[in-house]
mmCIF file of C-alpha atoms in Angstrom:
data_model
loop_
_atom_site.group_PDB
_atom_site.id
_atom_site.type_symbol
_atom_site.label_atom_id
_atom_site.label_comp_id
_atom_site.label_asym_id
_atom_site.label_seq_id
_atom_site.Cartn_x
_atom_site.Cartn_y
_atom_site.Cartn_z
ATOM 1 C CA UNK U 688 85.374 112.423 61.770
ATOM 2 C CA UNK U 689 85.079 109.662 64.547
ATOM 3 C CA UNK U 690 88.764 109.654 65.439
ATOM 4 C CA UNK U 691 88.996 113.660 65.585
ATOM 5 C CA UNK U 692 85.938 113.096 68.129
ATOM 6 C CA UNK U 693 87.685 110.546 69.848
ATOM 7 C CA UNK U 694 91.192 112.571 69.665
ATOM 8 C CA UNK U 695 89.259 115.868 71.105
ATOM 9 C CA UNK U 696 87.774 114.103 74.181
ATOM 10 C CA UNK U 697 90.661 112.033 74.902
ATOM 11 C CA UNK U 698 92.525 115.885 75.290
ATOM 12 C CA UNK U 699 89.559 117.332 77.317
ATOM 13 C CA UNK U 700 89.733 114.349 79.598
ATOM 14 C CA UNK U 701 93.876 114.634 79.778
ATOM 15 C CA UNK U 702 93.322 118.201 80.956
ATOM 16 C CA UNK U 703 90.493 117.515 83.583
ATOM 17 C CA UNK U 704 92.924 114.654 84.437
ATOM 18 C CA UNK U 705 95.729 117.453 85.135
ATOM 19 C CA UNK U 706 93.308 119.723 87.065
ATOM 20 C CA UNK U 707 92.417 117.332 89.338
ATOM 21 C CA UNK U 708 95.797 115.872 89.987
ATOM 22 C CA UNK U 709 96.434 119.492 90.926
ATOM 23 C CA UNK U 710 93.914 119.517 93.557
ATOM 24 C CA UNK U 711 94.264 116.241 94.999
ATOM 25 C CA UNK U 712 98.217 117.339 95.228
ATOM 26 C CA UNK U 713 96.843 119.993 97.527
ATOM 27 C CA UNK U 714 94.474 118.209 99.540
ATOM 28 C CA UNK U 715 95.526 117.250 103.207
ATOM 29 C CA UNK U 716 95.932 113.978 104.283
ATOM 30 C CA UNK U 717 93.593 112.687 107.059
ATOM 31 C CA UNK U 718 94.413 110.287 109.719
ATOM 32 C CA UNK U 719 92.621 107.330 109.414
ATOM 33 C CA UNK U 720 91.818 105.123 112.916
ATOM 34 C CA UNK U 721 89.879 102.258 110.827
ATOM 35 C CA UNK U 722 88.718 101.293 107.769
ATOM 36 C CA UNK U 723 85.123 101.407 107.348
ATOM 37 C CA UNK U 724 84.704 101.794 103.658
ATOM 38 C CA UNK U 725 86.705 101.069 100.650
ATOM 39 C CA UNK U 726 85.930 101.895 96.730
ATOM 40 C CA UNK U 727 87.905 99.495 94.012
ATOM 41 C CA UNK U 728 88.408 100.940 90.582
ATOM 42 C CA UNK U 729 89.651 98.144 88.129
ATOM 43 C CA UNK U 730 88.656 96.483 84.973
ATOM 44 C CA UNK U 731 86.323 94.038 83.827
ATOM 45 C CA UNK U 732 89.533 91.785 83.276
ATOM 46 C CA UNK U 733 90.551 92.533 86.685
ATOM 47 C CA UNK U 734 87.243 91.562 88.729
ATOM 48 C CA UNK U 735 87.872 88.565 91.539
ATOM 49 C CA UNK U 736 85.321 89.186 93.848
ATOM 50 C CA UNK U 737 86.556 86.467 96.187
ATOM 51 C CA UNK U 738 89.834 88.269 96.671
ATOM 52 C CA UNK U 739 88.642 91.631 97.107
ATOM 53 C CA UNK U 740 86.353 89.463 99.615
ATOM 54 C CA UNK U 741 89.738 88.343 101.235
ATOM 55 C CA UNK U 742 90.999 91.888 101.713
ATOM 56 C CA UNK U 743 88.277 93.365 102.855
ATOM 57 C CA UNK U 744 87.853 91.006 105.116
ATOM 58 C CA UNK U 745 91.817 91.413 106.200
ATOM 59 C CA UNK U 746 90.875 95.160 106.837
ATOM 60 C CA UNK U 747 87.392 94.548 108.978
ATOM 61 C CA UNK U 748 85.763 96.310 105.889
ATOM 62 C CA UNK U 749 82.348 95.188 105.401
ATOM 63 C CA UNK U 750 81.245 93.827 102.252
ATOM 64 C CA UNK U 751 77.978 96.252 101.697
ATOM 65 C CA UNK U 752 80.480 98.899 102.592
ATOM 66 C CA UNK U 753 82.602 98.248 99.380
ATOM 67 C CA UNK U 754 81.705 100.245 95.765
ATOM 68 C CA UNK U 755 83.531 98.528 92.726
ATOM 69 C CA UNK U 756 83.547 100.429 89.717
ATOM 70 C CA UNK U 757 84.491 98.411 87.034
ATOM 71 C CA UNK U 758 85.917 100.845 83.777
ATOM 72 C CA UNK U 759 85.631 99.533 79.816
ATOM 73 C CA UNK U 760 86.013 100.793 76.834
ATOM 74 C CA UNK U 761 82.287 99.911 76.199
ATOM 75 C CA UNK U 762 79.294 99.504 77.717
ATOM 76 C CA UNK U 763 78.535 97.052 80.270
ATOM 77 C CA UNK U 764 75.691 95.085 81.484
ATOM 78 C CA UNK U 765 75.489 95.674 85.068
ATOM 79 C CA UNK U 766 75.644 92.420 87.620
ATOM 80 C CA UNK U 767 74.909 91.326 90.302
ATOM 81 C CA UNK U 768 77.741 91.332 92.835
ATOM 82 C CA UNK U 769 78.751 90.519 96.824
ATOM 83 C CA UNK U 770 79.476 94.187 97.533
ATOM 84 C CA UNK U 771 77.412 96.774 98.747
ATOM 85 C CA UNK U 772 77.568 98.635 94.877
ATOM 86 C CA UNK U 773 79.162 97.918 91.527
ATOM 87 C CA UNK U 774 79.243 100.519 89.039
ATOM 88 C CA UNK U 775 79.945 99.278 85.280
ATOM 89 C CA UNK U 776 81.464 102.903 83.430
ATOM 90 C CA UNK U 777 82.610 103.470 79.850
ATOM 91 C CA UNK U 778 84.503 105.866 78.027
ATOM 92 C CA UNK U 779 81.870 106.067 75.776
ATOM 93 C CA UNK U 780 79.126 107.382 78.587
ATOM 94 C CA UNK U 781 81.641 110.559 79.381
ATOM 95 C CA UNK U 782 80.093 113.605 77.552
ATOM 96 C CA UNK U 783 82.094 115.276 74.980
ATOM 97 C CA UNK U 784 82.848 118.151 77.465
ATOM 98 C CA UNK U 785 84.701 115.341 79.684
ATOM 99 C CA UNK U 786 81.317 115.471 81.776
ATOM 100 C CA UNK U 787 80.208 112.050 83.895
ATOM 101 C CA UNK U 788 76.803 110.773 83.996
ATOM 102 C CA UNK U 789 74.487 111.040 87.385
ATOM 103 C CA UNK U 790 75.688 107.726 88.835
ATOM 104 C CA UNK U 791 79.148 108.354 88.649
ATOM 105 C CA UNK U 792 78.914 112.197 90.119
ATOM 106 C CA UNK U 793 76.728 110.548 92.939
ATOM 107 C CA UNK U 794 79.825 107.999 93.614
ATOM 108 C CA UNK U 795 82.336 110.777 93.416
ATOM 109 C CA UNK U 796 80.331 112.566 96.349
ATOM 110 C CA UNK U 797 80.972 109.540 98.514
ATOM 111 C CA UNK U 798 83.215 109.566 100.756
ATOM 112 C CA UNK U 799 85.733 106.406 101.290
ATOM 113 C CA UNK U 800 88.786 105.946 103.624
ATOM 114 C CA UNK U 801 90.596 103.586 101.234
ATOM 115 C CA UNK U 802 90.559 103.858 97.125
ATOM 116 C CA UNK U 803 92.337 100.535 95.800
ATOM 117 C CA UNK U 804 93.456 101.333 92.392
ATOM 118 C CA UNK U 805 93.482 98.075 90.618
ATOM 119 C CA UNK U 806 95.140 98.852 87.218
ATOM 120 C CA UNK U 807 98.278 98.287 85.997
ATOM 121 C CA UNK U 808 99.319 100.916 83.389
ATOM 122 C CA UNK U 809 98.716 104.528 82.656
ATOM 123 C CA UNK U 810 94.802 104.921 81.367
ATOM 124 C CA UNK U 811 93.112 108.352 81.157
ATOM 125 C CA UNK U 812 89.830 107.028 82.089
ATOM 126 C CA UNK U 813 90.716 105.206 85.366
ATOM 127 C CA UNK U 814 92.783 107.940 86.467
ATOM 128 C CA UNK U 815 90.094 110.573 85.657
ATOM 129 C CA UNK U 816 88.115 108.314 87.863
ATOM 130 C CA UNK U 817 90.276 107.775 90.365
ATOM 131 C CA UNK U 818 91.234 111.257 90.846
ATOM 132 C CA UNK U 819 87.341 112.897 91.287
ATOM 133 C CA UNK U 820 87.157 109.796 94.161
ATOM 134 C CA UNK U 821 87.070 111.174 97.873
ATOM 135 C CA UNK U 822 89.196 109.218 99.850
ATOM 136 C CA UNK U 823 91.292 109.525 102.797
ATOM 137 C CA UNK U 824 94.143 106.680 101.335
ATOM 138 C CA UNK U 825 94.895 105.542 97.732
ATOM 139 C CA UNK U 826 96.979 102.516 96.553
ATOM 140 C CA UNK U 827 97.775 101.339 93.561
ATOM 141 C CA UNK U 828 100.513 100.001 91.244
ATOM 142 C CA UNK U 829 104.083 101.553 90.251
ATOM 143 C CA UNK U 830 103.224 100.910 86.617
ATOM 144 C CA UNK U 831 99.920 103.378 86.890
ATOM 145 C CA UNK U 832 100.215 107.602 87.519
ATOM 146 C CA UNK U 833 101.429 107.375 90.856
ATOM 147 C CA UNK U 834 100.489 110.926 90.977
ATOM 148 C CA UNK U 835 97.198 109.340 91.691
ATOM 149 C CA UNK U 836 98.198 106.992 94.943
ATOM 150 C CA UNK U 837 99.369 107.427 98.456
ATOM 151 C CA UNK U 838 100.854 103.625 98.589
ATOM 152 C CA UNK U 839 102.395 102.648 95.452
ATOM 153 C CA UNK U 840 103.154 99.010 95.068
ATOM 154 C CA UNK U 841 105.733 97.353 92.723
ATOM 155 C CA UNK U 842 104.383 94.476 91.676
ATOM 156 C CA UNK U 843 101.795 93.165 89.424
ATOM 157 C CA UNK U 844 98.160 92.660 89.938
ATOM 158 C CA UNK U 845 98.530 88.838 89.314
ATOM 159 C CA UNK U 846 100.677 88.532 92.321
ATOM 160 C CA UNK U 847 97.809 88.542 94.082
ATOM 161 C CA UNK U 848 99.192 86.708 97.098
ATOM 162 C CA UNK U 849 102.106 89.103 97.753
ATOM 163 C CA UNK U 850 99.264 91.877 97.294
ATOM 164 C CA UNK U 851 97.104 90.904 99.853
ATOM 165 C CA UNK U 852 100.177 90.490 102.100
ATOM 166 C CA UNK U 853 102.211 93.375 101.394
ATOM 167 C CA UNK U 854 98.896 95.603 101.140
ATOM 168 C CA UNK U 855 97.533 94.450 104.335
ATOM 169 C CA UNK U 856 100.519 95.218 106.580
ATOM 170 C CA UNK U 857 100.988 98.829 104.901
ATOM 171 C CA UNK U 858 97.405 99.192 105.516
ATOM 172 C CA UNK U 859 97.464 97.735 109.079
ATOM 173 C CA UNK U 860 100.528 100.116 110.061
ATOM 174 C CA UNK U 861 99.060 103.566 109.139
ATOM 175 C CA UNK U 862 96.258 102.561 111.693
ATOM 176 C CA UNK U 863 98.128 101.823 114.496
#
């Protein structure tokens, strides 16, 4: 009974995934003249601080101007962090209906002129996630739904080097 449960909401969240890949295709793109805030979805694998620190601070973003929303496949503890907000989100805290809970609505109302999509392969909930986030750029990695970015890197996330490089002149150039 738990795995048709499982099998149902995994195909209510694949649809809402769809839909809303639909309407971000359609949305128009907005020139951005700085970067003033940033959201980072990733998991709990996936969390450096001190080099999300690094690009941030590459950008001129503030740190209390950075949300990190950190995705598992359970629940989370929530900790302390360095940014301004850190969100801890499960799959198991998305209603059967494919509905979010208050916290995350209140984050998708936000508005953010860089997503950073820190995951490295195709995941329902991330990309759910990703795609109800307001934001005037997206990047991410080939290996993810590049349906879901605007700056689609080929590498992986441990090259963390060549990311901060590579991801700081692309960002740097659509600013100037």
């Amino acid at each position: 009974m738990l795995k048709m449960i499982r099998f149902f909401k995994d195909a209510v969240l694949r649809f809402r995934l769809k839909n809303r890949l639909r309407i971000l295709d359609n949305q128009p793109k907005i020139k951005i003249s700085s970067y003033r805030s940033m959201a980072i979805i990733l998991s709990e694998d996936d969390l450096d601080e001190t080099f999300f620190s690094t690009l941030a601070k590459s950008l001129k973003i503030s740190p209390k101007r950075i949300t990190i929303v950190v995705f598992s496949s359970k629940k989370i503890e929530n900790k302390k962090t360095g940014f301004g907000k850190r969100i801890n989100f499960s799959k198991e805290e998305i209603g059967f209906s494919g509905g979010f809970n208050q916290e995350m609505l209140t984050f998708f109302e936000q508005k953010f002129d860089l997503l950073v999509n820190f995951f490295y392969k195709k995941s329902v909930l991330p990309e759910l996630i990703s795609a109800n986030c307001s934001s005037k750029l997206r990047m991410g990695f080939s290996k993810a739904n590049q349906n879901i970015n605007d700056i689609v890197f080929e590498i992986k996330p441990e090259e963390k080097e060549l990311f901060l490089s590579e991801s700081t002149n692309y960002l740097n150039a659509f600013i100037k």
